[in-house]
XYZ file of C-alpha atoms in Angstrom:
374
model
C 0.000 0.000 0.000
C 1.164 3.567 -0.711
C 0.667 5.835 2.283
C 1.234 9.566 2.679
C 1.965 10.726 6.222
C 1.808 14.332 7.351
C 2.923 15.401 10.814
C 4.619 18.241 12.614
C 8.355 17.676 12.165
C 9.269 19.419 15.401
C 10.262 17.912 18.756
C 7.222 16.265 20.315
C 5.174 13.109 20.668
C 2.892 13.393 17.638
C 5.789 13.781 15.200
C 7.733 10.988 16.853
C 4.810 8.569 16.668
C 4.007 9.445 13.046
C 7.618 8.970 11.989
C 8.098 5.691 13.828
C 4.823 4.443 12.360
C 5.972 5.280 8.845
C 9.323 3.586 9.319
C 7.717 0.444 10.711
C 5.157 0.336 7.899
C 8.022 0.570 5.389
C 9.723 -2.385 7.070
C 6.472 -4.269 6.542
C 6.556 -3.614 2.803
C 4.487 -0.465 2.419
C 5.627 2.607 0.508
C 5.709 5.667 2.759
C 5.742 9.332 1.727
C 6.290 11.932 4.460
C 4.883 15.333 3.507
C 5.825 18.282 5.708
C 7.607 21.637 5.738
C 10.725 20.069 7.236
C 12.162 16.607 7.707
C 10.690 15.043 10.881
C 13.194 15.016 13.739
C 12.996 11.226 14.121
C 13.569 10.661 10.385
C 17.340 10.478 10.704
C 17.984 7.294 8.718
C 16.084 6.507 5.544
C 15.227 2.931 4.696
C 13.893 1.350 1.523
C 10.394 2.506 0.723
C 10.582 5.812 2.659
C 10.452 9.189 0.895
C 10.297 12.768 2.133
C 8.557 15.604 0.267
C 9.222 19.126 1.501
C 6.364 21.612 1.412
C 7.478 24.966 0.063
C 5.605 28.044 1.283
C 6.110 31.299 -0.605
C 5.957 34.304 1.674
C 4.432 37.018 -0.517
C 4.307 40.533 0.991
C 0.528 40.505 0.602
C 0.191 37.672 3.140
C 0.296 38.650 6.807
C 0.921 34.957 7.565
C 2.298 32.347 5.119
C -0.615 30.133 3.909
C 0.913 26.796 4.920
C -2.403 24.920 4.864
C -2.896 25.667 1.155
C 0.705 24.833 0.267
C 0.396 21.568 2.188
C -2.834 20.668 0.368
C -1.161 21.306 -2.992
C 1.823 19.135 -2.002
C -0.494 16.353 -0.847
C -2.364 16.537 -4.134
C 0.847 16.465 -6.167
C 2.350 13.541 -4.239
C -0.913 11.583 -4.333
C -1.190 12.106 -8.097
C 2.445 11.373 -8.934
C 2.945 8.452 -6.546
C -0.545 6.974 -6.613
C -1.224 7.194 -2.884
C -3.956 5.021 -1.431
C -4.146 6.786 1.934
C -3.202 10.135 3.432
C -2.681 9.786 7.158
C -2.900 13.149 8.929
C -1.356 13.251 12.377
C -2.756 16.169 14.396
C -6.029 17.641 13.203
C -5.069 21.251 12.519
C -4.102 21.984 9.812
C -3.198 18.526 8.536
C -6.663 16.975 8.328
C -8.013 20.173 6.764
C -5.291 20.225 4.112
C -5.806 16.522 3.423
C -9.527 17.108 2.875
C -8.746 19.857 0.332
C -6.290 17.564 -1.460
C -8.831 14.748 -1.553
C -11.511 17.054 -2.995
C -9.151 18.180 -5.747
C -8.381 14.545 -6.550
C -12.079 13.672 -6.706
C -12.669 16.498 -9.179
C -10.086 14.736 -11.359
C -11.757 11.338 -11.009
C -9.307 9.947 -8.449
C -9.764 9.207 -4.810
C -7.564 8.841 -1.780
C -8.715 7.872 1.685
C -8.157 10.193 4.658
C -7.228 8.856 8.090
C -6.790 11.339 10.938
C -5.050 10.519 14.199
C -5.722 12.775 17.177
C -2.775 13.250 19.488
C -4.046 15.531 22.237
C -3.603 19.279 22.123
C -5.128 19.341 18.641
C -8.381 18.627 20.511
C -7.880 19.768 24.106
C -6.217 23.128 23.348
C -6.119 24.112 19.671
C -9.377 22.468 18.672
C -11.303 24.121 21.514
C -10.098 27.589 20.536
C -13.050 29.490 18.979
C -10.758 30.468 16.096
C -10.348 26.814 15.068
C -13.249 24.902 16.594
C -15.608 24.824 13.604
C -12.886 23.904 11.112
C -11.682 21.184 13.487
C -15.216 19.778 13.678
C -15.569 19.942 9.895
C -12.209 18.309 9.180
C -12.835 15.445 11.562
C -16.278 14.843 10.078
C -14.758 14.569 6.587
C -12.130 11.981 7.558
C -12.750 8.436 6.367
C -11.477 7.117 9.695
C -10.523 8.681 13.013
C -8.176 7.328 15.646
C -7.097 8.600 19.052
C -3.976 7.600 20.944
C -5.829 6.914 24.199
C -9.272 6.188 25.587
C -9.025 9.409 27.592
C -8.476 11.442 24.428
C -11.266 9.660 22.569
C -13.685 10.435 25.384
C -12.577 14.065 25.539
C -13.062 14.389 21.775
C -16.563 12.910 21.890
C -17.441 15.240 24.758
C -16.132 18.352 22.979
C -17.367 17.721 19.429
C -20.515 16.424 17.747
C -19.921 13.024 16.163
C -23.459 11.608 15.934
C -22.240 8.281 17.295
C -19.398 7.970 14.803
C -16.616 5.686 15.981
C -13.200 6.942 16.978
C -10.889 3.951 17.172
C -8.333 3.932 19.958
C -4.916 2.878 18.686
C -2.333 3.639 21.359
C 1.220 4.762 20.808
C 3.869 2.083 20.585
C 7.512 1.351 21.267
C 10.125 -1.206 20.293
C 11.221 -2.625 23.678
C 14.502 -4.009 22.321
C 15.598 -0.497 21.297
C 15.215 0.658 24.903
C 16.870 -2.345 26.556
C 18.981 -0.585 29.179
C 21.555 -3.390 29.202
C 22.638 -2.178 25.738
C 23.607 1.240 27.059
C 24.290 0.892 30.780
C 27.091 3.175 31.900
C 27.261 5.033 28.580
C 26.388 8.303 30.301
C 27.458 9.271 33.808
C 26.174 12.630 35.014
C 26.958 12.435 38.701
C 29.277 10.973 41.288
C 28.927 7.326 42.313
C 25.795 6.881 44.394
C 23.992 9.922 43.009
C 20.558 9.166 41.628
C 19.545 10.425 38.182
C 16.078 11.905 37.601
C 15.169 12.732 34.016
C 12.637 14.771 32.077
C 12.207 14.906 28.292
C 9.756 17.274 26.624
C 9.123 20.319 24.461
C 9.086 22.499 27.599
C 5.684 24.001 26.912
C 3.519 25.368 29.758
C 1.351 22.222 29.850
C 4.421 20.296 31.079
C 4.449 22.346 34.328
C 8.206 22.759 34.301
C 8.299 24.814 37.541
C 6.702 21.859 39.361
C 9.404 19.629 37.922
C 12.209 21.812 39.296
C 10.530 22.103 42.706
C 10.083 18.341 42.917
C 13.764 17.850 42.205
C 14.791 20.503 44.720
C 12.800 18.677 47.413
C 14.382 15.356 46.438
C 17.833 16.931 46.450
C 17.345 18.021 50.063
C 17.089 14.364 51.077
C 19.421 12.469 48.761
C 22.315 13.167 46.364
C 20.825 13.409 42.885
C 21.059 14.966 39.442
C 18.243 16.201 37.220
C 18.809 15.680 33.490
C 16.634 17.824 31.231
C 16.323 16.821 27.575
C 14.610 18.898 24.916
C 13.922 22.543 24.271
C 11.024 24.937 24.345
C 9.621 28.140 25.799
C 10.204 27.263 29.469
C 13.655 25.683 29.291
C 15.529 28.883 30.181
C 13.111 29.610 33.014
C 13.756 26.112 34.370
C 17.448 26.892 34.717
C 16.690 30.238 36.344
C 14.342 28.649 38.889
C 16.903 25.948 39.647
C 19.442 28.726 40.281
C 17.101 30.500 42.703
C 16.402 27.232 44.520
C 20.111 26.470 44.876
C 20.152 23.299 42.765
C 21.395 24.618 39.420
C 24.745 22.832 39.786
C 22.854 19.547 39.940
C 20.778 20.191 36.809
C 22.138 18.988 33.455
C 20.575 20.504 30.336
C 21.205 18.511 27.180
C 18.954 20.290 24.675
C 17.310 18.388 21.840
C 18.344 14.758 21.377
C 16.760 12.768 18.543
C 17.161 9.316 20.094
C 16.551 9.101 23.824
C 16.953 5.366 24.447
C 20.593 5.657 25.491
C 19.796 8.516 27.871
C 16.860 6.750 29.510
C 18.994 3.659 30.089
C 21.047 5.697 32.542
C 18.149 7.200 34.502
C 16.748 5.966 37.802
C 13.440 7.844 37.719
C 11.438 9.848 35.177
C 9.451 12.971 36.159
C 6.361 14.021 34.184
C 4.180 16.446 36.222
C 2.184 17.676 33.185
C -1.219 19.267 33.581
C -2.373 16.592 31.146
C -0.948 14.000 28.792
C -3.114 12.563 26.039
C -0.997 9.420 26.246
C 2.564 10.161 27.339
C 4.817 8.623 24.710
C 7.935 9.603 26.629
C 6.568 7.813 29.702
C 6.158 4.689 27.582
C 9.727 5.055 26.346
C 10.912 5.433 29.941
C 8.992 2.306 30.922
C 10.523 0.382 28.025
C 13.923 1.293 29.492
C 12.797 0.039 32.899
C 12.477 3.529 34.377
C 9.555 4.161 36.775
C 7.562 7.355 36.173
C 6.417 9.907 38.732
C 3.711 12.051 37.205
C 0.269 13.611 37.455
C -2.877 11.557 37.089
C -6.243 12.463 35.648
C -5.440 12.095 31.943
C -4.082 9.629 29.396
C -0.951 8.972 31.441
C -3.061 6.652 33.587
C -3.254 4.274 30.605
C 0.530 3.921 30.591
C 1.691 4.253 34.196
C 0.226 1.993 36.856
C 0.075 3.953 40.108
C 1.959 2.165 42.860
C 3.395 -0.428 40.495
C 5.347 1.074 37.584
C 5.539 4.480 39.234
C 3.301 6.926 41.054
C 0.570 9.304 39.893
C -0.376 12.271 42.064
C -2.823 15.145 41.596
C -1.681 17.893 39.231
C 0.437 20.388 41.159
C 1.127 18.089 44.113
C 4.841 18.862 44.299
C 5.153 17.547 47.843
C 3.504 14.247 46.933
C 5.634 13.756 43.835
C 8.793 14.495 45.777
C 7.803 12.054 48.522
C 7.054 9.319 45.973
C 10.395 9.959 44.267
C 12.304 9.729 47.528
C 10.440 6.565 48.478
C 11.519 4.793 45.292
C 15.063 6.139 45.267
C 15.787 5.144 48.866
C 14.281 1.651 48.638
C 16.262 -0.523 46.192
C 13.690 -3.311 46.348
C 10.808 -0.965 45.540
C 12.779 0.634 42.696
C 13.701 -2.751 41.255
C 10.099 -3.937 41.438
C 8.824 -0.783 39.772
C 11.456 -1.124 37.055
C 10.308 -4.658 36.279
C 6.673 -3.542 36.278
C 7.566 -0.703 33.915
C 9.125 -3.069 31.373
C 6.132 -5.379 31.636
C 3.755 -2.456 31.046
C 5.729 -1.324 28.000
C 5.519 -4.783 26.484
C 1.756 -4.298 26.056
C 2.494 -1.459 23.641
C 5.086 -3.257 21.536
C 5.282 -2.398 17.861
C 4.113 -5.844 16.800
C 0.872 -5.429 18.745
C -0.022 -1.896 17.642
C 1.129 -1.255 14.054
C -1.024 -4.077 12.587
C -4.053 -2.180 13.917
C -3.189 0.714 11.601
C -2.667 -1.702 8.713
C -6.098 -3.206 9.348
C -7.661 0.257 9.446
C -6.058 1.214 6.121
C -7.422 -1.984 4.663
C -10.927 -1.216 5.932
C -11.082 2.269 4.392
C -9.457 1.338 1.072
C -10.749 -2.183 0.590
C -7.214 -3.246 -0.322
């Protein structure tokens, strides 16, 4: 099957999932065409059957903002026509599903058809989609998709509650991971950030406000008061600088390591003892799944899709959003009890196994087959 995939190429879960899906589909014999304004950050090594098509946006003086949605639709139409695509898979509703609908309508005017699958990843519904400026076009684009998927039951339920679907099905296909890639025995000792005996806490994200970065720093500061530890921050975004400044004010800056953007995090996670994810909400929490695959327990906030990945009291701990004291106490409890940490690590790997590539990707293949009849 020939499949076009459009995603945001920037650092974040939706782009990572879309790219890994495309690569795995190519390994299974499909022909994959990524269509975006830049090469996805996880698309570092091309394999047979994988192609990238860059969307060019001309910035005419007349336009206050470059019309990316139109340029994307034209690129989708061109790639679908030239390569004979069977499916366009839009990851993140706005503007990808909208552009895909325009491309499909142009193709239909020419007597061709391509099926549109849209995968919802979270903020495209909970933040962007709810914005009055985008709500109606989000509703329209979703209604025009041939199939809709969500990465968690929590996100599916939120979508149904926020938008009118007239009973239309949204299939839950969770994110996935290749456990062997995150086997910590492959990388143990490859990175040493502290002195012997110091525990390593880690956080990986795009450092947007929803991640509650100040809570993260305060949790670490409380942990640091009790035990020797380092906090390793991976990624970049609007609150990364502020994180360093807060750590400085709290007297723990010397124990915070900032690595910036790293494309492959498996080797880093293999050298962590605990993963912190105090987000206001996570539609799924791909990075938590990756941490679990590396045998790293997760301390985070409950009440959203993270509950479908992390088992509270088993593979980590989930506290109310903003409960810095509770998260710090849970972290200290794991880090000072080797038996509890070892048990949580084993539970984390077991949890990750449920989301292995071989169990999840065939669900997308089956969905493509349903909408195309191929």
